[in-house]
Amino acid sequence: MREAAFVKQNKDKWLTFESVLVNKDQIHPDELSSLYMEVTDHLSYAQTFYPQSKTLEYLNHLASQSHQIIYKTKRESSKRFITFFTEEFPLIMYRYQRQLLIAFLTFLLFSIIGAYSAANDGSFVRGIMGDGYVNMTLSNIEKGDPMGVYKKQGELNMFLGITINNIKVALMAFVYGIFLTIGSLYIIMRNAIMLGSFQYFFFEQGVGWESVRTIWIHGTIEISVIIIAGCAGMVLGNSILFPQTYTRLESFKRGMKNGLKIVVSTIPLFVIAGFLEGFVTRHTEMPDWLAIVIIASSLALIIFYYVYYPIKKHKEEAARLALVPNLENL
């Protein structure tokens, strides 16, 4: 490639990177690191094909001056697991608050549609949940134990089964995002309709509160995981639909990586939800106040980690980047 064409093809990225260093423009750390890697790749290319050129001199200056900024706060590998959850992921999640909100509103909308459908069609719940499950639940209600389904399996077996199922559903919500986001929205919609109709069914049978205070002990986190995984799928799908300044392939790679990180962040939630459903939900005799405390604590955890904390970390990072010295002062 001729030097002029090489410069024309890549100069926008170089200028963006230089602007971050010189003008202290705000940019996500992942993007900053990616730009740095591209600049160093271009530097290697220029060293091979354009030795002694002004292009090589410019790129060498840009790369060497940025090295300290990029790596001055690099964590030790032994802390990588911790810093992913405390530093890296919250900054990623901040960028996708809109997708998270859309996933939540989609779930809420179709939950209402599910409840409305159940209210207007007596056979709707059976069509969604199956005759066997509905008949079993009706039998439990007659016996005075409407939530008896959570006591049929042993604690450990139920914990493992529920955890594996939650992982399966979350991965589906993410991977289906490859179908241009529609796949993830479909998984959200399907689970929302199921929940809405199922919840209405208990209210119709006169055991609404009993179902709420029992199901949502584990359901608060379980449903949140589906919504969060759906958000991850939207990140993947949108990367294909809206590549912005990247090639579609590069945008897809970024969307896949960031979406997968969102899914990985839910791993502790899989375990917590499985534990609650396997070991706690079955104790339907627990006092209402304890059930409310568990539900409220679970909801607070989700809101804190996926909404409040990302915003807080973004503000801290913005303040830190504002202190990055100008290139001339390095």
Short mmCIF file of C-alpha atoms in Angstrom, two decimals:
data_model
loop_
_atom_site.label_atom_id
_atom_site.label_comp_id
_atom_site.label_asym_id
_atom_site.label_seq_id
_atom_site.Cartn_x
_atom_site.Cartn_y
_atom_site.Cartn_z
CA MET A 1 0.00 0.00 0.00
CA ARG A 2 1.28 3.45 -0.87
CA GLU A 3 2.08 5.66 2.08
CA ALA A 4 -0.52 8.27 1.14
CA ALA A 5 -3.26 5.63 1.00
CA PHE A 6 -2.11 4.16 4.32
CA VAL A 7 -2.30 7.58 5.96
CA LYS A 8 -5.71 8.36 4.44
CA GLN A 9 -7.13 5.01 5.59
CA ASN A 10 -6.03 5.35 9.21
CA LYS A 11 -5.60 9.02 9.99
CA ASP A 12 -9.03 9.38 11.64
CA LYS A 13 -8.08 6.78 14.26
CA TRP A 14 -4.72 8.45 14.86
CA LEU A 15 -6.34 11.84 15.27
CA THR A 16 -8.92 10.41 17.68
CA PHE A 17 -6.18 8.83 19.74
CA GLU A 18 -4.11 12.01 19.70
CA SER A 19 -7.16 14.05 20.72
CA VAL A 20 -7.67 11.83 23.74
CA LEU A 21 -4.09 12.40 24.83
CA VAL A 22 -3.78 16.08 24.03
CA ASN A 23 -7.30 17.40 24.66
CA LYS A 24 -8.25 14.89 27.37
CA ASP A 25 -11.35 13.81 25.45
CA GLN A 26 -13.47 11.31 27.35
CA ILE A 27 -13.35 7.77 25.99
CA HIS A 28 -14.08 4.36 27.46
CA PRO A 29 -10.91 2.58 28.66
CA ASP A 30 -11.60 -0.42 26.39
CA GLU A 31 -11.75 1.85 23.34
CA LEU A 32 -8.63 3.68 24.46
CA SER A 33 -6.75 0.42 24.81
CA SER A 34 -8.03 -0.78 21.42
CA LEU A 35 -6.88 2.42 19.74
CA TYR A 36 -3.47 2.02 21.35
CA MET A 37 -3.15 -1.52 19.99
CA GLU A 38 -4.12 -0.35 16.50
CA VAL A 39 -1.60 2.49 16.61
CA THR A 40 1.18 0.11 17.63
CA ASP A 41 0.18 -2.26 14.81
CA HIS A 42 0.33 0.62 12.37
CA LEU A 43 3.70 1.58 13.80
CA SER A 44 5.06 -1.88 13.06
CA TYR A 45 3.67 -1.72 9.54
CA ALA A 46 5.23 1.70 8.97
CA GLN A 47 8.60 0.49 10.27
CA THR A 48 8.55 -2.23 7.63
CA PHE A 49 7.25 -0.35 4.61
CA TYR A 50 7.93 3.35 5.29
CA PRO A 51 11.28 3.60 7.09
CA GLN A 52 12.64 7.11 7.63
CA SER A 53 9.21 8.58 6.76
CA LYS A 54 7.30 11.32 8.55
CA THR A 55 4.50 8.82 9.09
CA LEU A 56 6.82 6.51 11.01
CA GLU A 57 8.11 9.40 13.08
CA TYR A 58 4.57 10.53 13.94
CA LEU A 59 3.36 7.06 14.90
CA ASN A 60 6.45 6.35 16.97
CA HIS A 61 5.90 9.58 18.87
CA LEU A 62 2.20 8.86 19.39
CA ALA A 63 2.75 5.30 20.62
CA SER A 64 5.64 6.04 22.93
CA GLN A 65 3.97 9.03 24.57
CA SER A 66 0.75 7.13 25.20
CA HIS A 67 2.33 4.04 26.77
CA GLN A 68 2.50 5.45 30.27
CA ILE A 69 -1.09 6.65 30.22
CA ILE A 70 -2.48 3.32 29.04
CA TYR A 71 -0.56 1.15 31.47
CA LYS A 72 0.11 3.29 34.51
CA THR A 73 -2.89 1.86 36.34
CA LYS A 74 -2.65 -1.70 35.02
CA ARG A 75 -3.59 -4.28 37.65
CA GLU A 76 -1.61 -7.37 38.47
CA SER A 77 -2.90 -10.56 36.84
CA SER A 78 -3.55 -12.08 40.27
CA LYS A 79 -6.21 -9.43 40.81
CA ARG A 80 -7.80 -9.84 37.39
CA PHE A 81 -10.85 -11.74 38.64
CA ILE A 82 -11.64 -9.15 41.29
CA THR A 83 -10.99 -6.12 39.12
CA PHE A 84 -13.22 -7.50 36.38
CA PHE A 85 -16.23 -7.28 38.70
CA THR A 86 -15.20 -4.11 40.52
CA GLU A 87 -13.54 -2.02 37.80
CA GLU A 88 -13.82 -3.32 34.25
CA PHE A 89 -17.37 -4.60 34.05
CA PRO A 90 -19.15 -1.61 35.67
CA LEU A 91 -17.58 0.69 33.07
CA ILE A 92 -18.77 -1.62 30.30
CA MET A 93 -22.25 -1.84 31.79
CA TYR A 94 -22.54 1.94 31.93
CA ARG A 95 -22.40 2.05 28.13
CA TYR A 96 -25.39 -0.26 27.83
CA GLN A 97 -27.86 1.24 30.27
CA ARG A 98 -30.21 2.03 27.40
CA GLN A 99 -30.23 -1.60 26.23
CA LEU A 100 -30.83 -2.74 29.81
CA LEU A 101 -33.79 -0.37 30.10
CA ILE A 102 -35.24 -1.61 26.79
CA ALA A 103 -34.85 -5.23 27.93
CA PHE A 104 -36.61 -4.42 31.22
CA LEU A 105 -39.46 -2.50 29.57
CA THR A 106 -39.92 -5.31 27.04
CA PHE A 107 -40.18 -7.84 29.85
CA LEU A 108 -42.61 -5.65 31.78
CA LEU A 109 -44.80 -5.06 28.72
CA PHE A 110 -45.12 -8.74 27.82
CA SER A 111 -45.68 -9.72 31.46
CA ILE A 112 -48.70 -7.44 31.42
CA ILE A 113 -49.78 -8.95 28.10
CA GLY A 114 -49.41 -12.43 29.59
CA ALA A 115 -51.54 -11.52 32.61
CA TYR A 116 -54.16 -9.84 30.40
CA SER A 117 -54.32 -12.87 28.11
CA ALA A 118 -54.77 -15.20 31.09
CA ALA A 119 -57.55 -12.99 32.40
CA ASN A 120 -59.45 -13.11 29.11
CA ASP A 121 -58.82 -16.70 28.07
CA GLY A 122 -59.26 -19.47 30.60
CA SER A 123 -57.19 -21.90 28.53
CA PHE A 124 -54.26 -19.55 28.03
CA VAL A 125 -52.36 -20.59 31.16
CA ARG A 126 -52.73 -24.26 30.25
CA GLY A 127 -51.41 -23.52 26.78
CA ILE A 128 -48.36 -21.80 28.25
CA MET A 129 -47.61 -23.93 31.31
CA GLY A 130 -49.05 -27.26 30.22
CA ASP A 131 -51.97 -29.24 31.66
CA GLY A 132 -49.74 -31.34 33.93
CA TYR A 133 -48.24 -28.36 35.72
CA VAL A 134 -51.56 -26.53 36.07
CA ASN A 135 -53.34 -29.63 37.41
CA MET A 136 -50.56 -30.26 39.90
CA THR A 137 -50.74 -26.66 41.10
CA LEU A 138 -54.51 -26.81 41.47
CA SER A 139 -54.10 -30.00 43.49
CA ASN A 140 -51.56 -28.28 45.76
CA ILE A 141 -53.92 -25.35 46.25
CA GLU A 142 -56.71 -27.72 47.30
CA LYS A 143 -54.33 -29.31 49.80
CA GLY A 144 -53.56 -25.91 51.29
CA ASP A 145 -49.98 -25.83 50.00
CA PRO A 146 -50.06 -23.84 46.72
CA MET A 147 -46.28 -23.61 46.55
CA GLY A 148 -45.76 -27.30 47.17
CA VAL A 149 -43.99 -27.69 43.83
CA TYR A 150 -40.83 -26.28 45.43
CA LYS A 151 -40.74 -29.13 47.95
CA LYS A 152 -40.89 -32.09 45.59
CA GLN A 153 -37.14 -32.36 44.95
CA GLY A 154 -34.21 -32.54 47.33
CA GLU A 155 -32.41 -29.30 48.04
CA LEU A 156 -29.16 -30.14 46.26
CA ASN A 157 -30.78 -31.66 43.18
CA MET A 158 -33.09 -28.68 42.86
CA PHE A 159 -30.21 -26.24 43.33
CA LEU A 160 -28.16 -27.89 40.58
CA GLY A 161 -31.10 -28.30 38.21
CA ILE A 162 -32.30 -24.72 38.59
CA THR A 163 -28.78 -23.28 38.26
CA ILE A 164 -28.14 -25.23 35.05
CA ASN A 165 -31.53 -24.20 33.65
CA ASN A 166 -30.89 -20.54 34.47
CA ILE A 167 -27.54 -20.69 32.69
CA LYS A 168 -29.22 -22.28 29.67
CA VAL A 169 -31.90 -19.60 29.45
CA ALA A 170 -29.36 -16.78 29.91
CA LEU A 171 -27.08 -18.17 27.20
CA MET A 172 -30.04 -18.48 24.85
CA ALA A 173 -31.04 -14.88 25.52
CA PHE A 174 -27.49 -13.81 24.69
CA VAL A 175 -26.70 -16.05 21.72
CA TYR A 176 -30.06 -15.40 20.06
CA GLY A 177 -28.99 -11.78 19.82
CA ILE A 178 -27.05 -12.80 16.72
CA PHE A 179 -30.41 -12.78 14.96
CA LEU A 180 -30.23 -9.00 14.76
CA THR A 181 -31.42 -8.48 18.37
CA ILE A 182 -34.86 -9.93 17.61
CA GLY A 183 -33.86 -13.33 18.98
CA SER A 184 -33.02 -11.91 22.40
CA LEU A 185 -36.24 -9.92 22.51
CA TYR A 186 -38.11 -13.12 21.65
CA ILE A 187 -36.58 -14.97 24.63
CA ILE A 188 -37.48 -12.04 26.89
CA MET A 189 -41.00 -11.93 25.48
CA ARG A 190 -41.56 -15.68 25.90
CA ASN A 191 -40.43 -15.74 29.53
CA ALA A 192 -42.35 -12.56 30.33
CA ILE A 193 -45.63 -13.92 28.96
CA MET A 194 -45.08 -17.12 30.91
CA LEU A 195 -44.48 -15.19 34.14
CA GLY A 196 -47.40 -12.82 33.66
CA SER A 197 -49.91 -15.56 32.94
CA PHE A 198 -48.54 -17.78 35.69
CA GLN A 199 -48.68 -15.01 38.27
CA TYR A 200 -52.22 -14.05 37.27
CA PHE A 201 -53.28 -17.68 37.61
CA PHE A 202 -52.40 -17.64 41.32
CA PHE A 203 -54.28 -14.41 41.93
CA GLU A 204 -57.28 -15.86 40.16
CA GLN A 205 -57.13 -18.84 42.52
CA GLY A 206 -57.05 -16.55 45.56
CA VAL A 207 -53.43 -17.26 46.55
CA GLY A 208 -51.80 -14.25 44.90
CA TRP A 209 -49.88 -13.00 47.92
CA GLU A 210 -48.70 -16.49 48.81
CA SER A 211 -47.31 -16.87 45.29
CA VAL A 212 -45.63 -13.45 45.28
CA ARG A 213 -43.88 -13.82 48.63
CA THR A 214 -42.69 -17.31 47.66
CA ILE A 215 -41.86 -17.16 43.95
CA TRP A 216 -40.07 -13.82 44.11
CA ILE A 217 -37.66 -15.01 46.81
CA HIS A 218 -35.66 -16.58 43.99
CA GLY A 219 -37.52 -15.00 41.08
CA THR A 220 -36.20 -11.49 41.69
CA ILE A 221 -32.69 -12.55 40.73
CA GLU A 222 -33.79 -15.25 38.27
CA ILE A 223 -35.89 -12.83 36.22
CA SER A 224 -33.21 -10.16 36.48
CA VAL A 225 -30.68 -12.58 34.96
CA ILE A 226 -32.97 -13.13 31.96
CA ILE A 227 -33.32 -9.38 31.46
CA ILE A 228 -29.57 -8.78 31.83
CA ALA A 229 -28.75 -11.63 29.44
CA GLY A 230 -31.30 -10.19 27.02
CA CYS A 231 -29.45 -6.88 27.29
CA ALA A 232 -26.23 -8.72 26.41
CA GLY A 233 -27.95 -10.22 23.38
CA MET A 234 -29.06 -6.77 22.29
CA VAL A 235 -25.45 -5.58 22.55
CA LEU A 236 -24.46 -8.43 20.24
CA GLY A 237 -27.30 -7.85 17.80
CA ASN A 238 -26.87 -4.08 17.69
CA SER A 239 -23.17 -4.51 16.91
CA ILE A 240 -24.24 -6.16 13.64
CA LEU A 241 -27.02 -3.69 12.87
CA PHE A 242 -25.13 -0.52 13.82
CA PRO A 243 -21.36 -0.90 13.25
CA GLN A 244 -20.85 2.88 13.47
CA THR A 245 -17.28 3.76 12.43
CA TYR A 246 -16.04 0.15 12.58
CA THR A 247 -16.24 -2.51 9.93
CA ARG A 248 -19.18 -4.82 10.52
CA LEU A 249 -16.83 -7.65 11.46
CA GLU A 250 -14.88 -5.54 13.94
CA SER A 251 -18.12 -4.21 15.42
CA PHE A 252 -19.41 -7.78 15.76
CA LYS A 253 -16.24 -8.83 17.58
CA ARG A 254 -16.61 -5.95 20.02
CA GLY A 255 -20.29 -6.67 20.55
CA MET A 256 -19.58 -10.35 21.15
CA LYS A 257 -16.84 -9.56 23.66
CA ASN A 258 -18.82 -6.98 25.62
CA GLY A 259 -22.02 -9.02 25.53
CA LEU A 260 -20.18 -12.07 26.80
CA LYS A 261 -18.71 -10.02 29.65
CA ILE A 262 -22.23 -8.99 30.65
CA VAL A 263 -23.27 -12.65 30.71
CA VAL A 264 -20.17 -13.59 32.73
CA SER A 265 -21.12 -10.95 35.30
CA THR A 266 -24.30 -12.91 36.04
CA ILE A 267 -22.48 -16.11 37.05
CA PRO A 268 -22.66 -15.28 40.78
CA LEU A 269 -26.36 -14.52 40.29
CA PHE A 270 -26.95 -17.99 38.81
CA VAL A 271 -25.57 -19.49 41.99
CA ILE A 272 -27.52 -17.19 44.31
CA ALA A 273 -30.82 -17.75 42.49
CA GLY A 274 -30.27 -21.51 42.40
CA PHE A 275 -29.43 -21.56 46.10
CA LEU A 276 -32.50 -19.54 47.03
CA GLU A 277 -34.83 -21.70 44.95
CA GLY A 278 -33.29 -24.96 46.10
CA PHE A 279 -32.79 -24.25 49.80
CA VAL A 280 -34.94 -21.26 50.80
CA THR A 281 -38.08 -20.96 48.66
CA ARG A 282 -39.35 -24.36 49.87
CA HIS A 283 -39.77 -22.96 53.39
CA THR A 284 -43.20 -21.49 52.73
CA GLU A 285 -43.79 -21.31 56.47
CA MET A 286 -41.27 -18.50 56.89
CA PRO A 287 -42.73 -15.20 58.14
CA ASP A 288 -43.73 -12.59 55.58
CA TRP A 289 -41.20 -10.07 56.87
CA LEU A 290 -38.32 -12.44 56.16
CA ALA A 291 -39.54 -13.15 52.63
CA ILE A 292 -39.89 -9.40 52.03
CA VAL A 293 -36.35 -8.76 53.32
CA ILE A 294 -34.91 -11.41 50.94
CA ILE A 295 -36.86 -10.05 47.96
CA ALA A 296 -35.97 -6.42 48.73
CA SER A 297 -32.29 -7.30 49.27
CA SER A 298 -32.17 -9.16 45.95
CA LEU A 299 -33.74 -6.24 44.10
CA ALA A 300 -31.39 -3.77 45.79
CA LEU A 301 -28.39 -5.91 44.76
CA ILE A 302 -29.46 -5.90 41.10
CA ILE A 303 -30.19 -2.18 40.96
CA PHE A 304 -26.98 -1.32 42.78
CA TYR A 305 -24.63 -3.44 40.68
CA TYR A 306 -26.19 -2.98 37.24
CA VAL A 307 -27.44 0.61 37.46
CA TYR A 308 -26.06 2.67 40.35
CA TYR A 309 -22.52 1.27 40.53
CA PRO A 310 -21.80 1.60 36.77
CA ILE A 311 -22.90 5.23 36.87
CA LYS A 312 -20.76 5.84 39.94
CA LYS A 313 -17.69 4.19 38.37
CA HIS A 314 -18.16 6.14 35.15
CA LYS A 315 -18.14 9.42 37.05
CA GLU A 316 -15.00 8.36 38.89
CA GLU A 317 -13.30 7.35 35.65
CA ALA A 318 -14.29 10.60 33.98
CA ALA A 319 -12.79 12.53 36.88
CA ARG A 320 -9.60 10.46 36.68
CA LEU A 321 -9.21 10.97 32.93
CA ALA A 322 -9.69 14.70 33.43
CA LEU A 323 -6.41 14.62 35.37
CA VAL A 324 -4.46 12.95 32.53
CA PRO A 325 -1.64 15.36 31.64
CA ASN A 326 -1.28 16.94 28.22
CA LEU A 327 1.09 15.29 25.77
CA GLU A 328 3.56 18.15 26.11
CA ASN A 329 3.87 17.54 29.85
CA LEU A 330 4.71 13.84 29.59
#
